[in-house]
XYZ file of C-alpha atoms in Angstrom:
434
model
C 74.154 0.573 177.831
C 71.741 -2.322 177.330
C 70.657 -3.456 173.878
C 67.239 -1.879 174.445
C 68.753 1.464 175.414
C 70.959 1.382 172.311
C 67.881 0.623 170.213
C 65.943 3.564 171.634
C 68.981 5.819 171.191
C 69.225 4.635 167.577
C 65.599 5.553 166.880
C 66.112 9.010 168.398
C 69.347 9.465 166.452
C 67.580 8.530 163.230
C 64.860 11.118 163.784
C 67.517 13.723 164.630
C 69.568 13.208 161.472
C 66.403 13.138 159.358
C 65.351 16.530 160.727
C 68.863 17.779 159.930
C 67.971 17.061 156.277
C 70.445 14.196 155.861
C 69.250 12.018 152.928
C 66.917 9.284 154.152
C 68.910 6.375 152.724
C 72.142 7.684 154.255
C 70.439 8.283 157.609
C 69.055 4.750 157.772
C 72.317 3.094 156.751
C 74.478 5.287 159.009
C 72.393 4.834 162.165
C 71.893 1.139 161.478
C 75.608 0.515 160.960
C 76.725 2.493 164.005
C 74.058 0.876 166.172
C 75.014 -2.614 165.023
C 78.658 -1.854 165.758
C 77.781 -0.575 169.242
C 76.070 -3.874 170.073
C 78.358 -6.322 168.286
C 81.476 -5.046 166.522
C 82.526 -2.974 163.541
C 83.629 -6.124 161.741
C 80.117 -7.607 161.974
C 78.452 -4.289 161.188
C 80.498 -3.789 158.036
C 79.709 -7.368 157.089
C 76.004 -6.501 157.249
C 76.610 -3.400 155.111
C 78.346 -5.589 152.533
C 75.792 -8.412 152.518
C 72.477 -6.508 152.484
C 72.880 -4.883 149.013
C 73.892 -8.242 147.540
C 70.905 -10.013 149.112
C 68.479 -7.379 147.846
C 70.035 -7.285 144.379
C 69.542 -11.041 144.090
C 65.977 -10.985 145.475
C 63.688 -12.079 142.656
C 60.616 -10.606 144.347
C 62.116 -7.098 144.243
C 62.307 -7.110 140.435
C 58.572 -6.403 140.343
C 59.218 -2.791 141.420
C 61.110 -1.432 138.362
C 58.753 -3.313 136.037
C 55.657 -1.646 137.471
C 57.453 1.712 137.412
C 58.280 1.129 133.742
C 54.665 0.265 132.913
C 53.469 3.501 134.493
C 56.146 5.580 132.749
C 55.253 4.109 129.356
C 51.503 4.512 129.941
C 52.021 8.158 130.866
C 53.992 8.892 127.695
C 51.563 6.945 125.517
C 48.836 9.490 126.422
C 46.713 6.896 128.241
C 46.100 9.422 131.010
C 44.336 11.771 128.578
C 42.110 8.950 127.358
C 41.261 7.873 130.892
C 40.353 11.439 131.861
C 38.078 11.767 128.809
C 36.395 8.440 129.617
C 35.856 9.384 133.260
C 34.536 12.791 132.245
C 32.019 11.049 129.980
C 30.710 9.135 132.993
C 30.260 12.181 135.237
C 29.375 14.693 132.522
C 26.432 16.950 133.342
C 26.881 16.960 137.126
C 28.280 19.882 139.102
C 31.853 18.977 139.937
C 31.992 16.531 137.011
C 35.582 17.410 136.097
C 36.815 16.955 139.677
C 34.953 13.626 139.920
C 36.389 12.638 136.547
C 39.855 13.387 137.916
C 39.223 10.990 140.802
C 37.950 8.295 138.449
C 40.804 8.751 135.999
C 43.444 8.693 138.762
C 41.902 5.514 140.187
C 42.004 3.902 136.752
C 45.532 5.126 136.055
C 46.591 3.766 139.448
C 45.682 0.336 138.098
C 48.448 0.631 135.503
C 50.923 2.858 137.315
C 51.380 2.103 141.019
C 52.934 5.447 141.973
C 51.133 8.404 143.533
C 53.807 10.886 142.515
C 53.632 9.770 138.872
C 49.823 9.798 138.927
C 49.626 13.291 140.416
C 52.306 14.648 138.060
C 50.563 13.156 135.026
C 47.073 14.433 135.792
C 48.378 17.793 136.875
C 49.110 18.360 133.187
C 45.803 16.881 132.026
C 43.098 17.804 134.534
C 44.125 21.127 136.074
C 44.200 23.101 132.783
C 40.807 21.630 131.854
C 39.213 22.562 135.189
C 40.694 26.047 135.152
C 39.438 26.541 131.597
C 35.898 25.813 132.799
C 36.141 28.240 135.739
C 36.969 25.879 138.611
C 38.556 27.451 141.651
C 42.314 26.824 141.755
C 42.148 25.201 145.192
C 39.530 22.705 143.978
C 41.369 21.957 140.739
C 44.786 21.454 142.316
C 43.488 19.880 145.534
C 41.435 17.245 143.720
C 44.433 16.199 141.615
C 46.746 16.093 144.660
C 44.305 13.921 146.600
C 43.207 11.684 143.729
C 46.843 11.097 142.847
C 47.286 9.252 146.156
C 45.053 6.471 144.819
C 48.066 5.345 142.792
C 49.667 3.696 145.828
C 46.503 1.942 147.032
C 44.805 0.533 143.948
C 46.808 -2.475 142.693
C 49.357 -2.848 141.282
C 51.132 -0.671 143.837
C 54.860 -0.073 144.224
C 54.385 0.694 147.931
C 52.654 -2.633 148.507
C 55.504 -4.369 146.698
C 57.983 -2.707 149.067
C 55.850 -3.584 152.090
C 55.595 -7.229 150.988
C 59.380 -7.429 150.931
C 59.923 -5.752 154.315
C 57.051 -7.516 156.110
C 57.543 -10.841 154.298
C 53.904 -10.924 153.169
C 52.373 -12.270 149.963
C 52.231 -9.612 147.253
C 49.293 -11.371 145.583
C 47.336 -11.218 148.853
C 48.226 -7.552 149.326
C 47.017 -6.670 145.815
C 43.735 -8.487 146.455
C 43.353 -6.872 149.878
C 43.902 -3.368 148.482
C 41.282 -3.518 145.746
C 38.111 -3.012 147.824
C 39.595 -0.286 150.113
C 40.976 1.437 147.009
C 37.575 1.490 145.322
C 35.928 2.641 148.560
C 38.411 5.503 148.884
C 37.785 6.550 145.271
C 34.031 6.547 145.983
C 34.571 8.581 149.167
C 36.589 11.109 147.150
C 33.696 11.466 144.713
C 31.347 11.989 147.677
C 33.741 14.679 148.955
C 33.530 16.403 145.561
C 29.710 16.240 145.575
C 29.476 17.688 149.101
C 31.985 20.442 148.273
C 29.993 21.270 145.121
C 26.832 21.675 147.206
C 28.536 23.819 149.843
C 30.571 25.902 147.369
C 28.760 25.767 144.011
C 30.623 28.837 142.774
C 33.914 26.919 142.966
C 32.717 24.267 140.488
C 30.677 25.647 137.579
C 28.389 23.137 135.905
C 29.716 21.880 132.549
C 27.319 21.034 129.724
C 26.537 17.291 129.534
C 27.949 15.191 126.724
C 25.732 13.437 124.181
C 25.504 9.649 124.227
C 27.629 9.117 121.104
C 30.296 11.398 122.603
C 30.279 9.368 125.830
C 30.669 6.119 123.924
C 33.480 7.523 121.807
C 35.307 8.732 124.925
C 34.914 5.335 126.592
C 36.670 3.479 123.772
C 40.093 4.351 125.161
C 39.399 2.213 128.245
C 40.378 -0.977 126.407
C 44.040 -0.233 127.060
C 43.466 0.029 130.806
C 41.435 -3.191 130.848
C 44.124 -5.093 128.968
C 47.012 -3.865 131.127
C 45.077 -4.410 134.367
C 44.309 -7.951 133.206
C 47.992 -8.721 132.696
C 49.176 -6.878 135.816
C 46.596 -8.146 138.324
C 43.908 -10.523 137.027
C 46.355 -12.945 135.400
C 48.027 -13.446 138.772
C 44.806 -14.719 140.369
C 44.037 -16.945 137.389
C 47.339 -18.659 138.126
C 48.815 -17.781 134.746
C 51.915 -16.084 136.115
C 53.572 -14.720 139.248
C 53.447 -11.013 140.237
C 56.901 -10.452 138.715
C 55.933 -12.181 135.470
C 52.685 -10.202 135.390
C 54.608 -6.953 135.835
C 56.998 -7.874 133.004
C 54.190 -8.863 130.622
C 52.125 -5.772 131.402
C 55.143 -3.466 130.911
C 55.866 -5.139 127.560
C 52.170 -4.898 126.623
C 52.172 -1.170 127.430
C 55.104 -0.685 125.050
C 53.387 -2.694 122.300
C 50.131 -0.770 122.724
C 51.993 2.532 122.649
C 53.708 1.723 119.362
C 50.637 0.040 117.825
C 48.506 3.145 118.455
C 51.378 5.450 117.382
C 51.132 7.254 120.704
C 54.663 6.251 121.759
C 57.922 7.203 120.055
C 61.397 5.750 120.447
C 62.493 8.924 122.206
C 59.566 8.705 124.649
C 60.373 5.048 125.295
C 63.995 5.947 126.044
C 62.771 8.628 128.467
C 60.506 6.054 130.144
C 63.447 3.681 130.590
C 65.579 6.455 132.084
C 62.792 7.505 134.449
C 62.378 3.878 135.558
C 66.114 3.488 136.170
C 66.395 6.696 138.205
C 63.232 6.001 140.240
C 64.226 2.385 140.907
C 67.773 3.330 141.899
C 66.522 5.945 144.354
C 63.997 3.513 145.819
C 66.489 0.653 146.103
C 69.005 2.920 147.819
C 66.400 3.711 150.477
C 65.476 0.024 150.802
C 69.114 -0.960 151.354
C 69.449 1.620 154.129
C 66.150 0.498 155.658
C 67.219 -3.150 155.726
C 70.487 -2.258 157.464
C 68.506 -0.268 160.037
C 66.013 -3.152 160.399
C 68.863 -5.604 161.146
C 69.982 -3.272 163.924
C 66.447 -2.990 165.343
C 66.028 -6.779 165.372
C 69.356 -7.145 167.166
C 68.225 -4.770 169.926
C 65.011 -6.799 170.443
C 63.152 -3.494 170.570
C 59.999 -4.947 168.905
C 59.892 -7.762 171.470
C 60.297 -5.324 174.347
C 57.557 -3.128 172.897
C 55.196 -6.114 172.743
C 56.057 -7.023 176.335
C 55.492 -3.441 177.508
C 52.084 -3.297 175.829
C 51.119 -6.614 177.410
C 52.105 -5.377 180.868
C 50.322 -2.054 180.382
C 47.095 -3.895 179.480
C 46.092 -1.228 176.991
C 42.999 -1.886 174.897
C 43.811 -2.915 171.284
C 41.790 0.039 169.952
C 43.842 2.443 172.086
C 47.072 1.056 170.639
C 45.724 1.263 167.088
C 44.779 4.913 167.658
C 48.294 5.581 168.980
C 49.690 3.981 165.815
C 47.433 6.272 163.759
C 48.887 9.281 165.600
C 52.404 7.950 164.973
C 51.826 7.752 161.229
C 50.188 11.172 161.190
C 53.249 12.710 162.847
C 55.745 10.879 160.622
C 53.675 11.669 157.527
C 54.204 15.380 158.100
C 57.972 14.974 157.743
C 58.706 11.827 155.693
C 57.550 10.477 152.353
C 55.560 7.241 152.288
C 58.316 4.750 151.374
C 60.580 5.905 154.187
C 57.734 5.913 156.695
C 56.847 2.306 155.906
C 60.441 1.095 155.830
C 61.279 2.736 159.162
C 58.190 1.741 161.108
C 57.190 -1.717 159.861
C 60.049 -3.649 161.571
C 59.014 -2.120 164.923
C 55.228 -1.758 164.668
C 54.229 -4.888 162.716
C 55.215 -7.379 165.496
C 53.131 -5.329 167.939
C 50.073 -5.368 165.658
C 50.408 -9.113 165.043
C 50.625 -9.633 168.810
C 47.327 -7.753 169.153
C 45.719 -10.136 166.670
C 45.805 -7.994 163.529
C 46.754 -9.663 160.256
C 49.956 -8.599 158.476
C 48.004 -8.205 155.216
C 45.476 -5.919 156.907
C 48.291 -3.869 158.418
C 49.840 -3.406 154.966
C 46.618 -1.852 153.684
C 46.263 0.200 156.872
C 49.732 1.769 156.607
C 49.224 2.392 152.888
C 46.036 4.323 153.613
C 47.887 6.265 156.303
C 50.545 6.995 153.676
C 47.872 8.581 151.449
C 47.139 10.943 154.345
C 50.802 11.898 154.600
C 50.989 12.605 150.866
C 48.555 15.519 151.161
C 49.267 16.657 154.744
C 51.349 19.774 155.472
C 54.175 20.567 155.694
C 55.568 17.761 153.495
C 52.760 16.604 151.210
C 54.709 15.275 148.247
C 51.841 15.266 145.760
C 51.119 18.873 146.743
C 54.733 19.828 146.052
C 54.677 18.028 142.691
C 51.592 19.924 141.580
C 52.866 23.236 142.907
C 56.131 22.736 141.001
C 54.184 22.227 137.765
C 51.779 25.080 138.524
C 53.918 27.716 140.289
C 51.118 30.285 140.069
C 49.011 28.223 142.507
C 50.273 28.713 146.104
C 50.905 25.565 148.136
C 48.587 26.859 150.872
C 45.723 26.984 148.384
C 46.412 23.398 147.277
C 46.452 22.196 150.888
C 43.113 23.943 151.438
C 41.687 22.093 148.445
C 42.746 18.725 149.875
C 40.863 19.155 153.189
C 37.607 17.445 152.073
C 39.647 14.517 150.780
C 41.544 14.230 154.073
C 38.188 13.735 155.771
C 37.485 10.905 153.299
C 40.866 9.338 154.150
C 40.025 9.285 157.848
C 36.621 7.770 157.123
C 38.365 4.886 155.343
C 40.825 4.498 158.252
C 37.879 4.225 160.640
C 36.161 1.683 158.380
C 39.306 -0.448 158.179
C 39.676 -0.454 161.970
C 35.981 -1.247 162.528
C 35.701 -3.775 159.693
C 39.035 -5.515 158.961
C 37.161 -7.769 156.526
C 37.189 -4.909 154.025
C 40.814 -5.829 153.401
C 40.767 -9.539 154.268
C 37.614 -10.782 152.532
C 38.830 -10.768 148.919
C 42.151 -12.568 149.564
C 40.176 -15.266 151.422
C 37.722 -15.637 148.550
C 40.469 -15.793 145.909
C 42.486 -18.178 148.121
C 45.799 -16.602 147.123
């Protein structure tokens, strides 16, 4: 067999073992190792297996991931999510669908200090869903809005997914954070529009809640100072040149701990739980990354990306046609894989093709992240849907999926905007000159 044939067989084998429910990290490492051995030798393949974990463990840029996870875990236990929800509710109070819109606003704000969609959805499932149900919201609207809004956690910086993408694609994390800000805010606004339209079409599903008085709005908004401070350390300080992304993540995580203890919202036991959560989440993520890098070494050895670029050039397909095919690819993979695995598996193959077509690697990072938000709420494997259903077992998964449909439309609108206007992602990095 030629190297290309082995590469194609490896991709098919990977999909097969994934559908057999073999753990993703094991699947990636196993197929990558066997494929490398088929092309070179077992001695070289085992050498790759031995070297990749060491290289990743010593990669300074990767240390940003557990630090951002820690910041989000501490912020969640310090009750910042409750304060953000109250502040967002004060903004939208008096409008039909105010609580659902407040959920979107609070999740967007929490995404600026968390970076994880799963953590964001799990946190606001406990905060927003009981409040909406108490005011008579339909279960599908309550759960669907939290599931969809939770996906903002991986798009609005700082984002763990963008940190992983920057490592795999060898792109600047500072540029990716800047590029994600405008699309993230646009998606949050589109989600609010989806809530407003749903409220007009189905007013019975979102009863109007009495508006808050001005002094109540101001009192609710006071809790935003914590978000502003942490976002400053985590993101703004990077563009002021005060510190690197890793240093910003460390300072913001430490600041979250200090704020939690200073406001007496964080206990030693809660801090210990946050550390344990960060360790477990980081270990799981790093295990997948190690497997993905072994698989990526195999893919590079087969020259499959180069052959794909050559095939596209010979086929003379229009760039838009190829982009639409890539959209379909991510839609299909998003129904079966979670977002980290999807990005780690596809980027080594698809990114060279997109660069060949003239698309920027930073733009592609935002594009695949937005596609990942679609996968998070798409059946049959929408992870945020499963998280919410696990915490609210009396709400059927089918009802949650039905509640996410208006937000899926908003996701596709943003995808179309990114394809039509790449400057939405590339303008801010150019202005900041990062």
